[in-house]
CSV table of C-alpha atoms in Angstrom, one decimal:
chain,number,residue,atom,x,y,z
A,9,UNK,CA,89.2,87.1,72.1
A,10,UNK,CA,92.4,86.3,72.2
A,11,UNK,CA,93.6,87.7,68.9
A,12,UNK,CA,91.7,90.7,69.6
A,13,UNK,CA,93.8,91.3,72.9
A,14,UNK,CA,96.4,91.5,70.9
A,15,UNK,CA,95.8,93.9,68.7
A,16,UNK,CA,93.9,96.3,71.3
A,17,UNK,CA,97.5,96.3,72.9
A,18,UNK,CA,99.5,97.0,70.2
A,19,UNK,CA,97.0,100.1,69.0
A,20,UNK,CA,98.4,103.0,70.8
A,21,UNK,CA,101.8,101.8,69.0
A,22,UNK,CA,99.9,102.6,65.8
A,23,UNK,CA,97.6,105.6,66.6
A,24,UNK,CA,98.1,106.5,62.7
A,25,UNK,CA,95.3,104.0,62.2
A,26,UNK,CA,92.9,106.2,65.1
A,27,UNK,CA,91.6,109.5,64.5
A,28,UNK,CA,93.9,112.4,65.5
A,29,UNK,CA,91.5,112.8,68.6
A,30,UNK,CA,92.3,110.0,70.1
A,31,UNK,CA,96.1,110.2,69.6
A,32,UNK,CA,96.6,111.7,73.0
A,33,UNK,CA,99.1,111.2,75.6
A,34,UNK,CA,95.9,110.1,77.8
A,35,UNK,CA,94.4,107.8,75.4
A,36,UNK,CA,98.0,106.0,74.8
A,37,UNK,CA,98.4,105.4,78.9
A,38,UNK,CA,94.4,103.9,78.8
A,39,UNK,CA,94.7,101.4,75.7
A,40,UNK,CA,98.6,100.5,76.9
A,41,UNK,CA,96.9,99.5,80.0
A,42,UNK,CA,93.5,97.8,78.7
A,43,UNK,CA,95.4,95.7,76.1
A,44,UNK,CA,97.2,93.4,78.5
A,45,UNK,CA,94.0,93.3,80.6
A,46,UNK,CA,92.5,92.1,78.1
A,47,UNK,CA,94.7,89.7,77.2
A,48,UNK,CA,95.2,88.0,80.5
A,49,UNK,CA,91.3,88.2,81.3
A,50,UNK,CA,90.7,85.6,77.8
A,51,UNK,CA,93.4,83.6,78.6
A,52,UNK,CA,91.9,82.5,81.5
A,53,UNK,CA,89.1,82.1,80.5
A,54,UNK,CA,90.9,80.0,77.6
A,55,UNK,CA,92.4,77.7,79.7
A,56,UNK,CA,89.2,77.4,82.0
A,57,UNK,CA,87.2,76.1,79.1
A,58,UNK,CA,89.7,73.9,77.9
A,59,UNK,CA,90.3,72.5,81.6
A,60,UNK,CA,86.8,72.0,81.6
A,61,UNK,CA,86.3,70.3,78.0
A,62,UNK,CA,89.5,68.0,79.2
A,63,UNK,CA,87.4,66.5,82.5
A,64,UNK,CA,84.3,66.4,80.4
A,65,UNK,CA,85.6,63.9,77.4
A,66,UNK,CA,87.3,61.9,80.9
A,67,UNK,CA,83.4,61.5,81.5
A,68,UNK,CA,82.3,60.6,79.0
A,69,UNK,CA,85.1,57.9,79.0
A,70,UNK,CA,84.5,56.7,82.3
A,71,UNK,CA,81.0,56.5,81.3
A,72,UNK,CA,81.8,54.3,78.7
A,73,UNK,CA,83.9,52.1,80.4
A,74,UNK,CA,81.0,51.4,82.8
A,75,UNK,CA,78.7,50.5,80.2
A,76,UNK,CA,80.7,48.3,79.0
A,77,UNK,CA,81.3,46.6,82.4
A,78,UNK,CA,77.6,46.7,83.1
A,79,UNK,CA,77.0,45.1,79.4
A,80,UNK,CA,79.1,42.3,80.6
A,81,UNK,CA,77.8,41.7,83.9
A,82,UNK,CA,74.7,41.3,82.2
A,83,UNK,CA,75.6,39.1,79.9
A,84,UNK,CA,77.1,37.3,83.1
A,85,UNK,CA,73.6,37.1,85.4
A,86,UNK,CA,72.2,35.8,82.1
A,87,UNK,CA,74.5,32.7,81.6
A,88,UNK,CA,74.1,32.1,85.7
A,89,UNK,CA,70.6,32.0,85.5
A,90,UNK,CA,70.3,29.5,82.4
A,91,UNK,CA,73.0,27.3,84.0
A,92,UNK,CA,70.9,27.4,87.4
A,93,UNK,CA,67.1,27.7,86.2
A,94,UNK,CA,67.5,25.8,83.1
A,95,UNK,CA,66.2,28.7,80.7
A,96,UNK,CA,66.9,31.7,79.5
A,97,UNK,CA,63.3,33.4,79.0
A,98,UNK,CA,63.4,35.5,81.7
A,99,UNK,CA,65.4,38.5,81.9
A,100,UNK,CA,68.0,39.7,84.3
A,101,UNK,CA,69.8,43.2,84.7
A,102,UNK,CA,72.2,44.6,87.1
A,103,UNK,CA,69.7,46.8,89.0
A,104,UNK,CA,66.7,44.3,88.9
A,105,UNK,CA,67.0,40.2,89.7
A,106,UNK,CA,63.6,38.4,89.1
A,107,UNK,CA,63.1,36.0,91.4
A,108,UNK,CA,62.4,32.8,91.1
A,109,UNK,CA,61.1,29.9,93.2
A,110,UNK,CA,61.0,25.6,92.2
A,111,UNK,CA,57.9,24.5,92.2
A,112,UNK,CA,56.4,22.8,96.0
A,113,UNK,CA,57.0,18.9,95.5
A,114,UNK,CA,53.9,16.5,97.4
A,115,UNK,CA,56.0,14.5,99.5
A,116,UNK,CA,52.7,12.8,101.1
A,117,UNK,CA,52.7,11.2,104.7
A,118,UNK,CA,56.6,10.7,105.9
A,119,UNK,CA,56.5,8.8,109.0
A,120,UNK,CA,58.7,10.7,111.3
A,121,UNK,CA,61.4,8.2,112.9
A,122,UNK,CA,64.9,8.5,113.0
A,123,UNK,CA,67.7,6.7,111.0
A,124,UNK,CA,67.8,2.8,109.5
A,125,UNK,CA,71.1,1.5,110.6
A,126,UNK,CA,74.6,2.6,111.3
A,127,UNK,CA,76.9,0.6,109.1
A,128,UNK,CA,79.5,0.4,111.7
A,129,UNK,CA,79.7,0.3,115.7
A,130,UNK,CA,79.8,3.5,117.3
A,131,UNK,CA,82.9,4.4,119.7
A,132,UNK,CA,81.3,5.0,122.9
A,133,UNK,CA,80.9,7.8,125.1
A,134,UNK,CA,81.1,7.9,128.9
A,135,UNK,CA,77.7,9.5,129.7
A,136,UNK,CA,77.9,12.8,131.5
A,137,UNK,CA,75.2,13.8,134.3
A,138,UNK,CA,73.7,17.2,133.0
A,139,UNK,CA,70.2,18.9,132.4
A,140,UNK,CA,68.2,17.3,129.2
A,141,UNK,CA,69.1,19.9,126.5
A,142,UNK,CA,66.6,21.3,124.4
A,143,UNK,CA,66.2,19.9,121.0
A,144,UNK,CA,67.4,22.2,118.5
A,145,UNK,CA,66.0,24.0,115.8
A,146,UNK,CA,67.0,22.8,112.0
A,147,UNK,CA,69.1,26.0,110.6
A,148,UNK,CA,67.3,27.8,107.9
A,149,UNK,CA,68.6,27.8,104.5
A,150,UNK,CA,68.8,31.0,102.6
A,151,UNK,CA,64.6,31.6,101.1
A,152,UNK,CA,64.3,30.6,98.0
A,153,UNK,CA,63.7,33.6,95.4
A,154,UNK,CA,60.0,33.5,94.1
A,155,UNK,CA,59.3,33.3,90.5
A,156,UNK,CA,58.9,31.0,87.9
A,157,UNK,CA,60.2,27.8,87.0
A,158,UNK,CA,59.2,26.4,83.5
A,159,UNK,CA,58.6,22.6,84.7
A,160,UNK,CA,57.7,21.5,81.2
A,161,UNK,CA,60.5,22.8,79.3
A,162,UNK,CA,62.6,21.2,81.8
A,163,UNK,CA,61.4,17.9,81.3
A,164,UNK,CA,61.6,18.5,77.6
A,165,UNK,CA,65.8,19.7,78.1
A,166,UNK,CA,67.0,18.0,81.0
A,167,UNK,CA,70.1,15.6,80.3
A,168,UNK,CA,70.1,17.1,76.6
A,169,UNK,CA,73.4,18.8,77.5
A,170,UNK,CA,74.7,22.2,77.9
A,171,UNK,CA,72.8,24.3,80.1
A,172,UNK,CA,70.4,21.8,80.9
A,173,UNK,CA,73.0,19.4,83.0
A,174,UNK,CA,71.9,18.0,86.0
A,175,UNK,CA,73.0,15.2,88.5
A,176,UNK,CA,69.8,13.5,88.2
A,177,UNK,CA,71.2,12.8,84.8
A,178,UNK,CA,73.2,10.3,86.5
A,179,UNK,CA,71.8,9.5,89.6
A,180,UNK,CA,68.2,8.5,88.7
A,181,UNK,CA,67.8,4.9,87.9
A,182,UNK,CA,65.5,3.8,85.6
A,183,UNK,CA,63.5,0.3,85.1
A,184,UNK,CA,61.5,0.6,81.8
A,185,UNK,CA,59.8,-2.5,82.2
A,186,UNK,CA,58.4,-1.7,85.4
A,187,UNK,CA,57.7,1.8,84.7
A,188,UNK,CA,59.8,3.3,87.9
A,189,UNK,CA,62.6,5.6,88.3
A,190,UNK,CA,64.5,5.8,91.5
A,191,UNK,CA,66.9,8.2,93.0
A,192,UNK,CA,68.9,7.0,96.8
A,193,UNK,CA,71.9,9.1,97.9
A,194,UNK,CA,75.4,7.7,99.1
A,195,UNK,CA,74.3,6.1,102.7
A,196,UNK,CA,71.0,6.3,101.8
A,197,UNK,CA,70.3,2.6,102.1
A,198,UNK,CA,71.8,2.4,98.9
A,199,UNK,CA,72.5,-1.5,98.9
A,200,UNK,CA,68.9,-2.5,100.3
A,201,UNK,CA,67.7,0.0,97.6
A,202,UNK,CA,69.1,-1.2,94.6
A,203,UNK,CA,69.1,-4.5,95.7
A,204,UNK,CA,65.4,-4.5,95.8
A,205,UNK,CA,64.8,-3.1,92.0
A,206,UNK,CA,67.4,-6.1,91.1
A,207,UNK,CA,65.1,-8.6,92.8
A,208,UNK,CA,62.0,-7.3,91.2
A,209,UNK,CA,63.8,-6.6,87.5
A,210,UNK,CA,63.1,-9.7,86.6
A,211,UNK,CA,66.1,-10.4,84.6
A,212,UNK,CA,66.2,-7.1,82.8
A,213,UNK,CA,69.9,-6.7,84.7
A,214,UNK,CA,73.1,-8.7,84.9
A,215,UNK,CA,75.4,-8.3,87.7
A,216,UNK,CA,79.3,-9.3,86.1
A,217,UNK,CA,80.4,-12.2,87.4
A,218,UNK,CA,83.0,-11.5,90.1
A,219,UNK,CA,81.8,-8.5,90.9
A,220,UNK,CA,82.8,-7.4,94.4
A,221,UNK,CA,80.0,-5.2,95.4
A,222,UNK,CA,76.8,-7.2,94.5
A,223,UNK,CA,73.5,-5.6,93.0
A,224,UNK,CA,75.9,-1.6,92.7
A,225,UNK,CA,77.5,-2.8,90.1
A,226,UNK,CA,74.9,-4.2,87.4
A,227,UNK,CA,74.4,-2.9,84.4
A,228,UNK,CA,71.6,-0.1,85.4
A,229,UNK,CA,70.0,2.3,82.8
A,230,UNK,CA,70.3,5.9,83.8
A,231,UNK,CA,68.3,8.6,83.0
A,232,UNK,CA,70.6,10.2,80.8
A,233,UNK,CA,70.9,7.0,79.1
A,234,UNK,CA,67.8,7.3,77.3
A,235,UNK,CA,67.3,8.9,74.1
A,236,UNK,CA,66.3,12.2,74.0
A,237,UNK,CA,62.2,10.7,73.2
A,238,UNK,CA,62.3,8.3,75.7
A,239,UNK,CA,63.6,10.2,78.3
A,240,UNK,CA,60.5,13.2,78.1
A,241,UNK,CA,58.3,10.1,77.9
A,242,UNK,CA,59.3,9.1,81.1
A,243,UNK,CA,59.6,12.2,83.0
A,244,UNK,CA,56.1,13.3,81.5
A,245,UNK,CA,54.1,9.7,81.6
A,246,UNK,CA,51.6,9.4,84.7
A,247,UNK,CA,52.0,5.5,84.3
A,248,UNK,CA,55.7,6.5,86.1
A,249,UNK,CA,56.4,5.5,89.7
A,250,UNK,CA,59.1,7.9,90.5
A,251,UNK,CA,60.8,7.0,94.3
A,252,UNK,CA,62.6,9.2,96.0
A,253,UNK,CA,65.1,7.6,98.9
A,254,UNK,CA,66.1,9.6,101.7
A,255,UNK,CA,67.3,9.3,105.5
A,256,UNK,CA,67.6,11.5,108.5
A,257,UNK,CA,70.2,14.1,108.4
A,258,UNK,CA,72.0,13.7,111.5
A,259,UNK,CA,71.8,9.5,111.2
A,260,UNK,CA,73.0,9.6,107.8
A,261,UNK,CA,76.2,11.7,108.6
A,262,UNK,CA,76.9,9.8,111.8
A,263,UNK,CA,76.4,6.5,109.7
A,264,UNK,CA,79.2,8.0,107.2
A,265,UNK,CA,81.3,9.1,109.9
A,266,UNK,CA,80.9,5.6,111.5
A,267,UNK,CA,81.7,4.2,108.1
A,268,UNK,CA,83.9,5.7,106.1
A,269,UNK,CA,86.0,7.8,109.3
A,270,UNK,CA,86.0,5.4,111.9
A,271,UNK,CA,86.4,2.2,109.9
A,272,UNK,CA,88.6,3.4,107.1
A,273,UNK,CA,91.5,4.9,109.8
A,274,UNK,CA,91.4,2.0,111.8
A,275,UNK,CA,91.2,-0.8,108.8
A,276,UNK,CA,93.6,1.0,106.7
A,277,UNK,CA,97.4,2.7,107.9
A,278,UNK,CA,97.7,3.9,104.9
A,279,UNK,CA,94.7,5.8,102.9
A,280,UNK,CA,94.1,4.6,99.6
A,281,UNK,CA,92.3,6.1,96.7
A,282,UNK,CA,89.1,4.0,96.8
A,283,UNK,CA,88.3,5.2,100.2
A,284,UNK,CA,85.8,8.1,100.3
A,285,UNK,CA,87.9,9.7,102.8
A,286,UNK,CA,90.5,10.0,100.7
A,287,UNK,CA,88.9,13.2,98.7
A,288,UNK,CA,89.7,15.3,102.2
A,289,UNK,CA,93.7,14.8,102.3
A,290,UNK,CA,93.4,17.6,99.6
A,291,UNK,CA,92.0,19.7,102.6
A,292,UNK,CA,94.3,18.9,105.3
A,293,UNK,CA,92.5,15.4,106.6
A,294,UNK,CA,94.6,13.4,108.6
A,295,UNK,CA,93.2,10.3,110.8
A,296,UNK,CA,94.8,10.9,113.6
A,297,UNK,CA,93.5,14.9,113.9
A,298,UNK,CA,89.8,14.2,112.7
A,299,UNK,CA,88.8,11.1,114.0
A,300,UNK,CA,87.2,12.4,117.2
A,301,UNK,CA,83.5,13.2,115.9
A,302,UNK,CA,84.1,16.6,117.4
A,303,UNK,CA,87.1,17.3,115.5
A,304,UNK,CA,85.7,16.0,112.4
A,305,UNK,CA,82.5,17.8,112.3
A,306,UNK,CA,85.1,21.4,113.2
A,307,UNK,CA,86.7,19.9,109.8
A,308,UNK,CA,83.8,20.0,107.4
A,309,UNK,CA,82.7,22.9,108.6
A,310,UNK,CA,85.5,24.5,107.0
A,311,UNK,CA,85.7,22.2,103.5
A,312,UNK,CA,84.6,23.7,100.3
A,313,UNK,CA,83.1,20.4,98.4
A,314,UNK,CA,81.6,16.9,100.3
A,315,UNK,CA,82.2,14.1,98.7
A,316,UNK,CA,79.1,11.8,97.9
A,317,UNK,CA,78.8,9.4,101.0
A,318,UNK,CA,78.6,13.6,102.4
A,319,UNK,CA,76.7,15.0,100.3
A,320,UNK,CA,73.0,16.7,100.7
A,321,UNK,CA,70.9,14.3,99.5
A,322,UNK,CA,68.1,16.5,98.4
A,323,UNK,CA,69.9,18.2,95.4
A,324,UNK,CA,71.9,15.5,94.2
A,325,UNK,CA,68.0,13.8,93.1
A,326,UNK,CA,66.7,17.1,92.5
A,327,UNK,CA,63.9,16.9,94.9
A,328,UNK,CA,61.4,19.6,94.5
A,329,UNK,CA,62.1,19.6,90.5
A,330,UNK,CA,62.1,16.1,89.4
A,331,UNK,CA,58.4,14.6,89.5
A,332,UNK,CA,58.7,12.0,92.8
A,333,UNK,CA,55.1,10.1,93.3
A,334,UNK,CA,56.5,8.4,96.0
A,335,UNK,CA,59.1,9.9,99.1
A,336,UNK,CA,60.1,7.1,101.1
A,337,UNK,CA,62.3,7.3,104.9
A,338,UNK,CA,65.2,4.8,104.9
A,339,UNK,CA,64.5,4.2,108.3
A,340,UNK,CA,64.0,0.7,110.3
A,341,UNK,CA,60.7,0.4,109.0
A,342,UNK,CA,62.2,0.6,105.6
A,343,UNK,CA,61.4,-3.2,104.7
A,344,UNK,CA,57.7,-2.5,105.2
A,345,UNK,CA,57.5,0.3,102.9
A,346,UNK,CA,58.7,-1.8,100.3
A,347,UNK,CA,56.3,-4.6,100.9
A,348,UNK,CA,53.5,-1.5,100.0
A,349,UNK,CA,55.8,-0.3,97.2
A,350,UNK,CA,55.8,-3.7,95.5
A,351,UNK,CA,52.4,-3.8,95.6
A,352,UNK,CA,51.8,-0.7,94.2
A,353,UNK,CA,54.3,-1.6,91.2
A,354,UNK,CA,52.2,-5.1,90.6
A,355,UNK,CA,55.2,-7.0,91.3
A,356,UNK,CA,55.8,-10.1,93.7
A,357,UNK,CA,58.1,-8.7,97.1
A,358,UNK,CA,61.1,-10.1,97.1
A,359,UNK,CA,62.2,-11.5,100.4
A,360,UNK,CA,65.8,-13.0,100.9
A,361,UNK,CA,68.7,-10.9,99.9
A,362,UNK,CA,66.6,-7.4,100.1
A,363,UNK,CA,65.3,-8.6,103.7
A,364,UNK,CA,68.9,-9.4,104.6
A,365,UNK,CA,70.2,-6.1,103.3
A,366,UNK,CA,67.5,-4.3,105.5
A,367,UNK,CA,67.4,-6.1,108.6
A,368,UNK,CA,71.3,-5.1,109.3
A,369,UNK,CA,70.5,-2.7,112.6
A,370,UNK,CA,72.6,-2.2,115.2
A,371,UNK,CA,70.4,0.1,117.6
A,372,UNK,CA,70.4,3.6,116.0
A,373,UNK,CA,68.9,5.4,118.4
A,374,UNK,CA,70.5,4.2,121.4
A,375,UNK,CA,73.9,4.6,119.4
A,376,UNK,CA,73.0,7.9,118.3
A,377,UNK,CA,72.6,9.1,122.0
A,378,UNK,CA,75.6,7.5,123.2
A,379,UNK,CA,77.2,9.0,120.5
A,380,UNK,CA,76.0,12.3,121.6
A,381,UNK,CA,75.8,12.4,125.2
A,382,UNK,CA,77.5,15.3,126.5
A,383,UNK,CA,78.4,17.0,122.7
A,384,UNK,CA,74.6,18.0,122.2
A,385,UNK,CA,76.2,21.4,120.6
A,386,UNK,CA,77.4,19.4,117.6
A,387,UNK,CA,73.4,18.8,116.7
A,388,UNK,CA,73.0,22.1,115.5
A,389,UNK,CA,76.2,22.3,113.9
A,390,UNK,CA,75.4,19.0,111.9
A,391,UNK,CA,72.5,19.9,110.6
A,392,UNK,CA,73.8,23.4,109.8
A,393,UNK,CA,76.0,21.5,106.9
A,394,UNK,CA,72.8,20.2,105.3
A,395,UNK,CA,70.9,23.5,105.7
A,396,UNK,CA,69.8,22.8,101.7
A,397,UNK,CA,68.5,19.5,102.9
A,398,UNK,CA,66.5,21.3,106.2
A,399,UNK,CA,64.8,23.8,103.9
A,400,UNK,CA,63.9,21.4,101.0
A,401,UNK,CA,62.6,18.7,103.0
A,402,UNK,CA,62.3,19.7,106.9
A,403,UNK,CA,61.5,15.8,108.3
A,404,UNK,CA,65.0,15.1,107.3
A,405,UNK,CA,66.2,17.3,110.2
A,406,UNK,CA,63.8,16.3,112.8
A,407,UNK,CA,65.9,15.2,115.6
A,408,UNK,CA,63.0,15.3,118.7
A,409,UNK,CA,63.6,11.5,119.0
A,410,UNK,CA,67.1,11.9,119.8
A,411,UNK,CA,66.9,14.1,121.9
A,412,UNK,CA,64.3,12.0,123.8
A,413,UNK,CA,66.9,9.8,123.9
A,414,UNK,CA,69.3,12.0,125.5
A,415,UNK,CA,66.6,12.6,128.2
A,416,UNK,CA,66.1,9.4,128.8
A,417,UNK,CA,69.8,8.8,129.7
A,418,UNK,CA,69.9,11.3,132.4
C-alpha cells in the first residue's frame, strides 16, 4: 500500500505514462491531492499493525513466563506433598489440591483425669475472690484435608530415608524380645516410662556404668535402628504391642514450666547449654522477664520452634499414623495401668524403682489451681499452643477438673 502511495503521488508529475484525456489541469490538482492521502492513510494503518503485532509477541511472552512459573509451582506442591504424605501417587496442580486426611487411630477407653506429677513445687498464688469461670473450650486446629493416606506403603518406607523421614524414626523405642514398641514425649513420664521397659527387658539393655541419668541413657533400639525387613515386620506384625504415652496438655506444660523455668533460673545464674531453656536465648529469653507464668506463656506465644520438654506430643509419635494398640494417660493412676500392661505383655510387674519413679506426686490438682487462680485467661491461651495436640487427641485438652478446682477455691 505503501509503495503504491507513492507512486499514485508522483503520477500527475508523469502524465506521459496516462492517456492525453486525463492530462488535464483538473485531473493533475485531484491525483496531487489523493497521492499524499493515500500515503498517510497506509502509514497509519502501518504503524497500527505493527503497534499491535509488538503487544501481541509481549503476550505471548508473558504467557510464557507464567507457564513456566506455574510448571514450577507444580513441581513445588509435588515435593510438599511427598515430604508431608509420604507418597507421591497422587497428583497436585495449582488450581486443584486433593485433599487428604490420616487415617482415625482407636485410642480405646482413656480415663479422663488430669496430670501425673509436677516435677517441681509450684510458686504460689494469693487466691483472688471472683465468680467460678467457665471452663474453656480446647482451640480447634485447622480441619484436616480429606483424602487418602496409603498406610501400607508407609509402613513399607518409613525410616528408609528421603522423603519418608519421620520423628518416630527416633523416638519410638523398640523391645524385640518382648514384642512392644513404645513412644513417651519430653515430660511425659519419661523416666517412670522407660524405667519400666528396663525392668521388664530382662537383661536385653545395659545402662553404662556412671551414667548420671539412670534407665535414659541405656543402650535402647530405635525404630530406625532396624533393618529395613525388620522394621516393616514390626510395624506390620499383629503379635506387636505398640504404647503410646501421653499426659494432659495444660499439666504437662506447667510441669515443664515448673521444671525447666522455675528451677533452671533459680538453680542456675548463669544458663548453660544442657538446660532446655537454653534453646529460647536465641529468641530473646531472659529469666528475669519470663519467669512469671504470665510472661512466659506471652513469650511462646510468639516463638517459632519448642524445644522438646515443649513440644506437642502427638506429632512427635505420630499418633493417628503409627499403629498404637495401646493409648495410655500418664496420670496418677499411671502405676495401675502398668500393672494391666504387664499382664498383657506376659511379663512379671516390676515393683521397686518403676513404683518409685511413679509415686513422686506433689498434688497436681491442687497445684494446678493455685497456680491458676486469678489467670484463668491463660487456660485458653495454653492450650491454643498445642492446638495439633487438641484436634488429634481431644482428652489431652480436657481441663473440666481444673476448673472444678478453681470453683472449689472460691
Amino acid at each position: 500500500y505503501i509503495i503504491c502511495s507513492y507512486i499514485i503521488s508522483f503520477v500527475p508529475y508523469h502524465s506521459i505514462f496516462l492517456p492525453s484525456k486525463m492530462a488535464t489541469t483538473s485531473n493533475y490538482h485531484l491525483m496531487l491531492m489523493l497521492g499524499p492521502i493515500f500515503l498517510v492513510v497506509n502509514c497509519i494503518l502501518y504503524i497500527s499493525v505493527t503497534m499491535r503485532t509488538t503487544e501481541l509477541n509481549a503476550l505471548k511472552d508473558v504467557t510464557v513466563e507464567v507457564q513456566a512459573i506455574k510448571d514450577g509451582v507444580e513441581k513445588s506442591l509435588e515435593k510438599l506433598n511427598r515430604e508431608v504424605y509420604g507418597s507421591d501417587k497422587s497428583s497436585t496442580s495449582v488450581n486443584t489440591l486433593e485433599e487428604r486426611t490420616l487415617p482415625s487411630n482407636e485410642a480405646g477407653p482413656i480415663e479422663k483425669e488430669v496430670e501425673d506429677s509436677l516435677d517441681t513445687e509450684a510458686e504460689k498464688t494469693e487466691p483472688e475472690q471472683q465468680e467460678a469461670p467457665e471452663a474453656p473450650e480446647a482451640p480447634e486446629a485447622p480441619e484436616a484435608p480429606e483424602a487418602t493416606f496409603d498406610l501400607s506403603e508407609w509402613k513399607t518406607n518409613v525410616c528408609n530415608g528421603g522423603e519418608y523421614k519421620s520423628s518416630i524414626c527416633h523416638e519410638v523405642f523398640v523391645l524385640p524380645n518382648k514384642k512392644v514398641t513404645f513412644c513417651s514425649a519430653a515430660k511425659v513420664a519419661s523416666t517412670t516410662v522407660k524405667q519400666y521397659f528396663y525392668d521388664i527387658s530382662d537383661g536385653a539393655l545395659k545402662i553404662p556404668e556412671g551414667a548420671k541419668f539412670g534407665a535414659h541413657e541405656a543402650d535402647w533400639k530405635k525404630l530406625q535402628s532396624l533393618d529395613p525387613e525388620a522394621r516393616r515386620f514390626v510395624l506390620r506384625s499383629d503379635a506387636y504391642t505398640h504404647v503410646f504415652f501421653w499426659k494432659n496438655v495444660l499439666a504437662r506444660f506447667v510441669s515443664g514450666y515448673l521444671d525447666k523455668v522455675v528451677h533452671d533460673c533459680e538453680q542456675h545464674a548463669t544458663l548453660k547449654p544442657h538446660l532446655a531453656i537454653t534453646h529460647y536465648v536465641q529468641y530473646g529469653f531472659s529469666c528475669d522477664e519470663h519467669k512469671d507464668l504470665a510472661s512466659f506463656v506471652e513469650f511462646m506465644e510468639n516463638v517459632p520452634s519448642f524445644e522438646g520438654h515443649f513440644a506437642a506430643q502427638t506429632p512427635l509419635c505420630e499418633y493417628g499414623v503409627y499403629p498404637f494398640t495401646d493409648v495410655i494417660e500418664a496420670n496418677e493412676s499411671l502405676d495401675t495401668k502398668l500393672v494391666d500392661l504387664s499382664a498383657k505383655l506376659g511379663v512379671a510387674h516390676p515393683g521397686s524403682e518403676t513404683e518409685k519413679t511413679a509415686k513422686h506426686k506433689t498434688g497436681a490438682a491442687e497445684k494446678m489451681a493455685s497456680l491458676f487462680k486469678g489467670r484463668e485467661g491463660l487456660i485458653p491461651r495454653i492450650l491454643n499452643l498445642f492446638a495439633e495436640d487438641c484436634k488429634r487427641l481431644p482428652e489431652a485438652c480436657d481441663v473440666k477438673e481444673l476448673m472444678d478446682a478453681l470453683e472449689k477455691e472460691e
